[in-house]
Amino acid sequence: MDLTYTQEEEDFRARLRGWLGTVLPGLPARPAATDWPGRRAYDTAWQRMLYDAGYAGLHWPEDAGGQGATPTQHLIFLEETERAGAPYVGANFVGLLHAGPTLAAEGTADQRARWLPPILRGDEIWCQGFSEPDAGSDLAALRTRAVRDGDTYVVSGAKIWTSHAEVADWCELLVRTDPAAPKHRGISWLAMPMDAPGVTVRPLRTLAGSAEFAEVFLDEVRIPAAHRVGAENDGWRVTMVTLSFERGTAFVGEVVACRRVLGALARAARANGRWDDAVLRRRLGRLHAQFAALWRLTQWNVSEAQQGGGVPGTGGSVFKLRYSQARQELYDTAAEVLGAGALDADHEWVADRLSSLSYTIAAGTSQIQQNIVAERILGLPKGR
């Protein structure tokens, strides 16, 4: 992994900075955190601006509609957009960071042509229909059933924690197509239109007061077999590709954001007198070292993904495990810096602290990540 910047990469950074400096002052105010239709409109408008400027899908392969940028250019893009305070992917995150890369890696030519351009332009939003009420962290225990009927699947079941389902056009959906097969082998990955008859969405309100998750109920929903990605009953393998993106590269921008917050915490501590607390200073120092190491691990994972044909490896689980914990530690420290201000629900850091509690569960619990690291990286035997 070469961590130095070439002249071409520095020129790319300068062009990006210039473009951001031109367009960001003209953006409208961001909608309220609870206004998901407004946030969808805001996020998709920003995505269209990126598309028109040639920055959408920067690191996607050119044959998938992307720019074919190097891993370093991708990281420069994330650094500069975060430092400039540009919008992040928002409601587009499942399509841009999970479903789109999966379709690019596993989809047919027709599937890629149908779904990838609208994702890159911001025309269509995707949600993720993986988790189920009775499966817990055991994703392979899903029960949503898909029965083949000619050229369609008839799907019935329920999903939970479905991100942005209430504003989504499509859902990356896991279904059981062979109930007699071992649980990891009877699964298929389908693209489901969210406006199909039989789809019911019920938003779930989180601890932070927003409703970016939902329950989704499926009552004999008919999905064309042409919407299956990968072979029938090969969905677990396709799902591992999706999860490798979710855990390996989808949090890259958030590491940059956390490093920015850490600097702001240090400045706030100096301003309110808490910098005199030696214990707090040591915590900030440890966090600085942790996020510096996580950024290097991010560079490693992105470089590994590029060398592996665009699909991240199991190192993403190492990153996800440590990042989840470090993020919680960061916002616990923010509460110390804020003091009584930590009770102000309107403060950005307070809302982020509540959100951070979910990170050891979201995208695979920490216990699941520990199992992956133990079994697939360290080669330890499976626990009983």
Short mmCIF file of C-alpha atoms in Angstrom, two decimals:
data_model
loop_
_atom_site.label_atom_id
_atom_site.label_comp_id
_atom_site.label_asym_id
_atom_site.label_seq_id
_atom_site.Cartn_x
_atom_site.Cartn_y
_atom_site.Cartn_z
CA MET A 1 0.00 0.00 0.00
CA ASP A 2 1.56 3.28 -1.17
CA LEU A 3 0.43 6.15 1.08
CA THR A 4 2.12 8.93 -0.89
CA TYR A 5 0.23 11.15 -3.34
CA THR A 6 1.19 11.48 -6.98
CA GLN A 7 0.98 14.77 -8.84
CA GLU A 8 -2.08 13.45 -10.67
CA GLU A 9 -3.78 12.75 -7.36
CA GLU A 10 -2.91 16.18 -6.00
CA ASP A 11 -4.33 17.73 -9.18
CA PHE A 12 -7.52 15.71 -8.63
CA ARG A 13 -7.72 17.05 -5.07
CA ALA A 14 -7.32 20.63 -6.28
CA ARG A 15 -10.04 20.25 -8.92
CA LEU A 16 -12.40 18.71 -6.38
CA ARG A 17 -11.74 21.48 -3.85
CA GLY A 18 -12.44 24.07 -6.51
CA TRP A 19 -15.72 22.44 -7.51
CA LEU A 20 -16.86 22.08 -3.89
CA GLY A 21 -16.01 25.70 -3.21
CA THR A 22 -18.22 26.72 -6.13
CA VAL A 23 -21.31 24.57 -5.52
CA LEU A 24 -21.61 24.23 -1.74
CA PRO A 25 -22.49 27.88 -1.00
CA GLY A 26 -25.55 27.55 -3.27
CA LEU A 27 -27.05 24.48 -1.57
CA PRO A 28 -30.37 24.95 0.26
CA ALA A 29 -30.67 24.32 4.00
CA ARG A 30 -30.77 20.68 4.99
CA PRO A 31 -34.21 19.34 5.91
CA ALA A 32 -35.01 18.34 9.47
CA ALA A 33 -33.74 14.93 10.57
CA THR A 34 -37.32 13.65 10.84
CA ASP A 35 -38.38 14.85 7.35
CA TRP A 36 -37.47 11.82 5.25
CA PRO A 37 -39.33 12.87 2.09
CA GLY A 38 -37.46 16.18 2.30
CA ARG A 39 -34.17 14.42 3.01
CA ARG A 40 -34.73 12.11 0.06
CA ALA A 41 -35.23 15.11 -2.23
CA TYR A 42 -32.17 16.85 -0.79
CA ASP A 43 -29.92 13.77 -1.00
CA THR A 44 -30.99 12.80 -4.52
CA ALA A 45 -30.50 16.39 -5.74
CA TRP A 46 -26.92 16.31 -4.38
CA GLN A 47 -26.35 12.94 -6.02
CA ARG A 48 -27.47 14.38 -9.34
CA MET A 49 -25.00 17.25 -8.91
CA LEU A 50 -22.21 14.73 -8.33
CA TYR A 51 -23.32 12.79 -11.39
CA ASP A 52 -23.37 15.83 -13.65
CA ALA A 53 -19.91 16.85 -12.40
CA GLY A 54 -18.42 13.39 -12.97
CA TYR A 55 -18.02 12.46 -9.30
CA ALA A 56 -20.84 9.90 -8.94
CA GLY A 57 -19.65 6.34 -8.45
CA LEU A 58 -16.12 7.65 -8.55
CA HIS A 59 -14.57 4.30 -7.58
CA TRP A 60 -17.07 2.12 -9.42
CA PRO A 61 -15.72 0.29 -12.49
CA GLU A 62 -16.21 2.13 -15.76
CA ASP A 63 -18.25 -0.73 -17.19
CA ALA A 64 -20.67 -0.22 -14.29
CA GLY A 65 -21.07 3.48 -15.04
CA GLY A 66 -18.43 4.68 -12.61
CA GLN A 67 -15.24 6.65 -13.12
CA GLY A 68 -12.79 3.83 -12.43
CA ALA A 69 -10.88 6.01 -9.99
CA THR A 70 -8.00 4.64 -7.96
CA PRO A 71 -8.47 3.78 -4.27
CA THR A 72 -6.42 6.86 -3.37
CA GLN A 73 -8.63 9.14 -5.46
CA HIS A 74 -11.68 7.63 -3.75
CA LEU A 75 -10.19 8.37 -0.35
CA ILE A 76 -9.24 11.90 -1.41
CA PHE A 77 -12.84 12.46 -2.51
CA LEU A 78 -14.14 11.34 0.88
CA GLU A 79 -11.60 13.44 2.76
CA GLU A 80 -12.31 16.61 0.80
CA THR A 81 -16.10 16.33 0.77
CA GLU A 82 -16.18 15.73 4.52
CA ARG A 83 -13.76 18.55 5.29
CA ALA A 84 -15.82 20.90 3.14
CA GLY A 85 -19.02 19.91 4.95
CA ALA A 86 -20.62 18.51 1.79
CA PRO A 87 -23.69 16.25 2.03
CA TYR A 88 -22.98 12.55 2.44
CA VAL A 89 -24.92 9.77 0.72
CA GLY A 90 -27.89 10.03 3.12
CA ALA A 91 -30.96 8.22 1.82
CA ASN A 92 -28.87 6.96 -1.13
CA PHE A 93 -26.58 4.88 1.07
CA VAL A 94 -28.01 1.39 0.43
CA GLY A 95 -28.02 1.86 -3.33
CA LEU A 96 -24.64 3.54 -3.56
CA LEU A 97 -22.75 1.55 -0.94
CA HIS A 98 -24.43 -1.89 -0.85
CA ALA A 99 -26.90 -2.77 -3.62
CA GLY A 100 -25.16 -0.92 -6.43
CA PRO A 101 -21.71 -2.45 -5.83
CA THR A 102 -23.36 -5.89 -5.47
CA LEU A 103 -25.16 -5.46 -8.79
CA ALA A 104 -21.93 -4.29 -10.39
CA ALA A 105 -20.15 -7.42 -9.15
CA GLU A 106 -22.91 -10.04 -9.51
CA GLY A 107 -25.62 -8.68 -11.82
CA THR A 108 -26.23 -9.60 -15.44
CA ALA A 109 -25.65 -7.07 -18.20
CA ASP A 110 -29.39 -6.32 -18.33
CA GLN A 111 -29.59 -5.89 -14.54
CA ARG A 112 -26.62 -3.57 -14.48
CA ALA A 113 -28.05 -1.50 -17.32
CA ARG A 114 -31.46 -1.27 -15.61
CA TRP A 115 -30.46 -0.43 -12.05
CA LEU A 116 -27.00 1.11 -11.90
CA PRO A 117 -27.58 4.34 -13.90
CA PRO A 118 -30.63 5.39 -11.80
CA ILE A 119 -28.63 4.76 -8.61
CA LEU A 120 -25.75 6.90 -9.82
CA ARG A 121 -28.05 9.71 -11.00
CA GLY A 122 -30.01 9.68 -7.74
CA ASP A 123 -33.23 8.78 -9.56
CA GLU A 124 -33.98 5.73 -7.43
CA ILE A 125 -33.50 4.91 -3.74
CA TRP A 126 -32.86 1.42 -2.40
CA CYS A 127 -33.50 -0.12 1.00
CA GLN A 128 -32.20 -3.35 2.56
CA GLY A 129 -34.58 -6.19 3.40
CA PHE A 130 -32.29 -8.62 5.22
CA SER A 131 -33.12 -8.73 8.96
CA GLU A 132 -36.26 -10.43 10.24
CA PRO A 133 -38.16 -10.20 13.54
CA ASP A 134 -37.53 -13.82 14.56
CA ALA A 135 -34.01 -14.29 13.19
CA GLY A 136 -32.03 -11.96 15.45
CA SER A 137 -28.37 -11.86 14.46
CA ASP A 138 -28.65 -15.19 12.63
CA LEU A 139 -29.33 -13.83 9.15
CA ALA A 140 -29.42 -17.31 7.62
CA ALA A 141 -32.42 -18.15 9.84
CA LEU A 142 -34.66 -15.93 7.71
CA ARG A 143 -38.15 -17.25 6.98
CA THR A 144 -39.49 -14.97 4.27
CA ARG A 145 -40.62 -17.47 1.63
CA ALA A 146 -40.45 -17.15 -2.15
CA VAL A 147 -42.37 -19.75 -4.16
CA ARG A 148 -41.67 -19.99 -7.88
CA ASP A 149 -44.73 -19.54 -10.09
CA GLY A 150 -43.67 -19.55 -13.72
CA ASP A 151 -41.58 -16.46 -14.36
CA THR A 152 -42.26 -14.91 -10.96
CA TYR A 153 -41.66 -15.52 -7.27
CA VAL A 154 -44.55 -15.16 -4.86
CA VAL A 155 -43.07 -13.75 -1.65
CA SER A 156 -44.59 -13.70 1.83
CA GLY A 157 -42.97 -12.80 5.14
CA ALA A 158 -41.71 -9.86 7.17
CA LYS A 159 -38.54 -7.78 7.44
CA ILE A 160 -37.39 -5.40 10.15
CA TRP A 161 -34.82 -2.58 10.49
CA THR A 162 -35.31 -1.90 6.78
CA SER A 163 -33.38 1.30 6.24
CA HIS A 164 -35.27 4.09 4.41
CA ALA A 165 -38.07 1.74 3.33
CA GLU A 166 -40.63 4.54 3.50
CA VAL A 167 -38.87 6.53 0.75
CA ALA A 168 -37.32 3.67 -1.25
CA ASP A 169 -38.11 2.57 -4.79
CA TRP A 170 -36.35 -0.80 -4.60
CA CYS A 171 -35.35 -3.30 -1.94
CA GLU A 172 -32.45 -5.74 -1.90
CA LEU A 173 -34.42 -8.65 -0.49
CA LEU A 174 -33.30 -11.99 0.91
CA VAL A 175 -35.81 -14.82 0.61
CA ARG A 176 -35.89 -18.54 1.20
CA THR A 177 -36.42 -20.37 -2.08
CA ASP A 178 -35.70 -23.91 -0.86
CA PRO A 179 -36.95 -24.57 2.68
CA ALA A 180 -35.62 -28.15 2.55
CA ALA A 181 -32.01 -27.09 1.93
CA PRO A 182 -29.52 -26.31 4.71
CA LYS A 183 -30.30 -22.79 5.87
CA HIS A 184 -27.30 -21.16 4.18
CA ARG A 185 -28.03 -22.85 0.84
CA GLY A 186 -31.71 -22.23 0.26
CA ILE A 187 -31.58 -18.43 0.00
CA SER A 188 -31.93 -16.12 -3.02
CA TRP A 189 -31.23 -12.38 -3.48
CA LEU A 190 -34.05 -10.49 -5.22
CA ALA A 191 -34.61 -6.88 -6.27
CA MET A 192 -38.14 -5.98 -5.18
CA PRO A 193 -40.07 -2.89 -6.32
CA MET A 194 -41.41 -1.20 -3.20
CA ASP A 195 -44.64 -0.19 -4.95
CA ALA A 196 -45.56 -3.81 -5.73
CA PRO A 197 -49.01 -4.93 -4.50
CA GLY A 198 -48.76 -6.66 -1.12
CA VAL A 199 -45.90 -4.51 0.29
CA THR A 200 -46.76 -2.72 3.56
CA VAL A 201 -44.28 -0.37 5.26
CA ARG A 202 -44.55 0.63 8.92
CA PRO A 203 -41.89 3.12 10.07
CA LEU A 204 -40.08 2.51 13.37
CA ARG A 205 -39.11 5.45 15.58
CA THR A 206 -35.57 5.27 16.97
CA LEU A 207 -34.15 6.44 20.28
CA ALA A 208 -32.98 9.60 18.50
CA GLY A 209 -36.56 10.39 17.46
CA SER A 210 -36.18 9.76 13.72
CA ALA A 211 -37.76 7.01 11.64
CA GLU A 212 -35.13 5.85 9.17
CA PHE A 213 -36.02 2.20 9.81
CA ALA A 214 -39.23 0.34 9.16
CA GLU A 215 -40.99 -2.97 9.36
CA VAL A 216 -41.92 -4.33 5.94
CA PHE A 217 -44.68 -6.89 5.54
CA LEU A 218 -44.92 -8.95 2.34
CA ASP A 219 -48.23 -10.58 1.44
CA GLU A 220 -47.91 -12.67 -1.73
CA VAL A 221 -45.80 -10.07 -3.48
CA ARG A 222 -45.03 -11.08 -7.04
CA ILE A 223 -41.42 -10.43 -8.11
CA PRO A 224 -40.15 -11.32 -11.61
CA ALA A 225 -37.57 -14.10 -11.64
CA ALA A 226 -35.48 -11.79 -13.83
CA HIS A 227 -34.99 -9.68 -10.68
CA ARG A 228 -33.00 -12.45 -9.00
CA VAL A 229 -29.31 -11.59 -8.70
CA GLY A 230 -27.18 -14.72 -8.91
CA ALA A 231 -28.47 -18.26 -9.23
CA GLU A 232 -31.48 -19.54 -7.34
CA ASN A 233 -30.43 -20.72 -3.86
CA ASP A 234 -27.03 -19.03 -4.29
CA GLY A 235 -28.18 -15.94 -2.42
CA TRP A 236 -26.01 -16.51 0.63
CA ARG A 237 -22.86 -16.14 -1.45
CA VAL A 238 -24.27 -12.99 -3.09
CA THR A 239 -25.21 -11.71 0.37
CA MET A 240 -21.63 -12.13 1.55
CA VAL A 241 -20.61 -9.84 -1.32
CA THR A 242 -23.19 -7.28 -0.16
CA LEU A 243 -22.05 -7.51 3.45
CA SER A 244 -18.40 -7.21 2.45
CA PHE A 245 -19.23 -3.80 0.97
CA GLU A 246 -21.38 -2.85 3.96
CA ARG A 247 -18.64 -3.66 6.47
CA GLY A 248 -15.53 -3.11 4.39
CA THR A 249 -15.92 0.23 2.60
CA ALA A 250 -19.33 1.74 3.41
CA PHE A 251 -18.12 3.40 6.62
CA VAL A 252 -15.11 5.06 5.02
CA GLY A 253 -16.62 8.55 5.01
CA GLU A 254 -17.68 8.21 8.62
CA VAL A 255 -14.10 7.70 9.76
CA VAL A 256 -13.24 11.07 8.24
CA ALA A 257 -16.25 12.61 9.99
CA CYS A 258 -15.21 11.15 13.35
CA ARG A 259 -11.72 12.56 12.99
CA ARG A 260 -13.26 15.97 12.33
CA VAL A 261 -15.48 15.65 15.41
CA LEU A 262 -12.45 14.67 17.50
CA GLY A 263 -10.68 17.89 16.53
CA ALA A 264 -13.80 19.88 17.40
CA LEU A 265 -13.95 18.14 20.81
CA ALA A 266 -10.39 19.18 21.58
CA ARG A 267 -11.17 22.79 20.66
CA ALA A 268 -14.36 22.76 22.75
CA ALA A 269 -12.47 21.34 25.74
CA ARG A 270 -9.91 24.12 25.52
CA ALA A 271 -12.68 26.71 25.28
CA ASN A 272 -14.70 25.53 28.30
CA GLY A 273 -11.81 24.72 30.62
CA ARG A 274 -12.12 20.93 30.52
CA TRP A 275 -8.75 20.65 28.80
CA ASP A 276 -7.17 20.96 32.26
CA ASP A 277 -8.47 17.46 33.06
CA ALA A 278 -5.50 15.15 32.39
CA VAL A 279 -7.73 12.07 32.19
CA LEU A 280 -9.84 13.70 29.46
CA ARG A 281 -6.73 14.70 27.53
CA ARG A 282 -5.49 11.11 27.65
CA ARG A 283 -8.87 9.88 26.34
CA LEU A 284 -8.71 12.33 23.47
CA GLY A 285 -5.15 11.22 22.74
CA ARG A 286 -6.12 7.56 22.66
CA LEU A 287 -9.05 8.34 20.38
CA HIS A 288 -6.75 10.28 18.06
CA ALA A 289 -4.48 7.23 17.81
CA GLN A 290 -7.43 4.87 17.28
CA PHE A 291 -8.94 6.88 14.43
CA ALA A 292 -5.54 7.38 12.82
CA ALA A 293 -5.12 3.59 12.87
CA LEU A 294 -8.66 3.09 11.55
CA TRP A 295 -7.92 5.44 8.68
CA ARG A 296 -4.84 3.40 7.78
CA LEU A 297 -6.94 0.23 7.99
CA THR A 298 -9.50 1.92 5.74
CA GLN A 299 -6.78 2.63 3.19
CA TRP A 300 -5.69 -0.99 3.40
CA ASN A 301 -9.23 -2.33 2.92
CA VAL A 302 -9.97 -0.04 -0.01
CA SER A 303 -6.67 -0.99 -1.66
CA GLU A 304 -7.35 -4.69 -1.04
CA ALA A 305 -10.81 -4.34 -2.57
CA GLN A 306 -9.32 -2.77 -5.67
CA GLN A 307 -6.80 -5.58 -6.03
CA GLY A 308 -9.53 -8.18 -5.43
CA GLY A 309 -11.73 -7.07 -8.30
CA GLY A 310 -13.60 -4.44 -6.32
CA VAL A 311 -14.98 -6.67 -3.57
CA PRO A 312 -13.62 -6.06 -0.03
CA GLY A 313 -12.19 -8.95 1.95
CA THR A 314 -12.81 -10.19 5.48
CA GLY A 315 -10.63 -7.38 6.85
CA GLY A 316 -13.82 -5.34 6.77
CA SER A 317 -14.99 -7.20 9.86
CA VAL A 318 -11.87 -6.13 11.75
CA PHE A 319 -12.60 -2.55 10.79
CA LYS A 320 -16.33 -2.75 11.60
CA LEU A 321 -15.65 -4.29 15.01
CA ARG A 322 -13.16 -1.66 16.12
CA TYR A 323 -14.88 1.29 14.46
CA SER A 324 -18.19 0.56 16.22
CA GLN A 325 -16.48 0.62 19.60
CA ALA A 326 -14.34 3.66 18.83
CA ARG A 327 -17.37 5.64 17.67
CA GLN A 328 -19.19 4.94 20.93
CA GLU A 329 -16.08 5.94 22.90
CA LEU A 330 -15.85 9.15 20.87
CA TYR A 331 -19.36 10.27 21.72
CA ASP A 332 -19.07 9.18 25.36
CA THR A 333 -16.10 11.53 25.48
CA ALA A 334 -18.19 14.22 23.78
CA ALA A 335 -20.64 13.97 26.69
CA GLU A 336 -17.76 14.62 29.10
CA VAL A 337 -16.67 17.66 27.13
CA LEU A 338 -20.21 19.03 26.95
CA GLY A 339 -20.89 18.55 30.66
CA ALA A 340 -24.45 19.67 31.40
CA GLY A 341 -24.83 20.40 27.68
CA ALA A 342 -24.93 16.64 27.12
CA LEU A 343 -28.60 16.83 28.18
CA ASP A 344 -29.45 19.15 25.28
CA ALA A 345 -31.27 16.87 22.84
CA ASP A 346 -30.88 19.43 20.04
CA HIS A 347 -27.07 19.38 20.13
CA GLU A 348 -25.55 17.55 17.17
CA TRP A 349 -23.18 15.54 19.35
CA VAL A 350 -26.01 14.40 21.62
CA ALA A 351 -27.99 13.07 18.67
CA ASP A 352 -24.86 11.38 17.31
CA ARG A 353 -24.21 9.82 20.71
CA LEU A 354 -27.64 8.20 20.66
CA SER A 355 -27.03 7.03 17.10
CA SER A 356 -23.63 5.57 18.04
CA LEU A 357 -25.31 3.08 20.37
CA SER A 358 -26.64 1.21 17.34
CA TYR A 359 -23.28 0.71 15.66
CA THR A 360 -22.36 -2.43 17.59
CA ILE A 361 -25.60 -3.94 16.23
CA ALA A 362 -26.02 -2.42 12.75
CA ALA A 363 -24.38 -4.11 9.73
CA GLY A 364 -23.74 -7.23 11.81
CA THR A 365 -23.40 -7.30 15.58
CA SER A 366 -19.99 -7.14 17.22
CA GLN A 367 -20.42 -10.76 18.29
CA ILE A 368 -20.92 -11.80 14.66
CA GLN A 369 -17.84 -9.80 13.62
CA GLN A 370 -15.80 -11.50 16.35
CA ASN A 371 -16.86 -14.89 15.02
CA ILE A 372 -15.86 -13.91 11.48
CA VAL A 373 -12.46 -12.67 12.63
CA ALA A 374 -11.90 -15.81 14.72
CA GLU A 375 -12.98 -18.33 12.10
CA ARG A 376 -12.15 -16.79 8.74
CA ILE A 377 -9.05 -14.76 9.56
CA LEU A 378 -7.45 -16.52 12.54
CA GLY A 379 -8.60 -20.01 11.51
CA LEU A 380 -10.00 -20.90 14.92
CA PRO A 381 -12.57 -23.70 15.18
CA LYS A 382 -16.26 -22.80 15.27
CA GLY A 383 -17.75 -22.47 18.74
CA ARG A 384 -20.42 -24.87 19.89
#
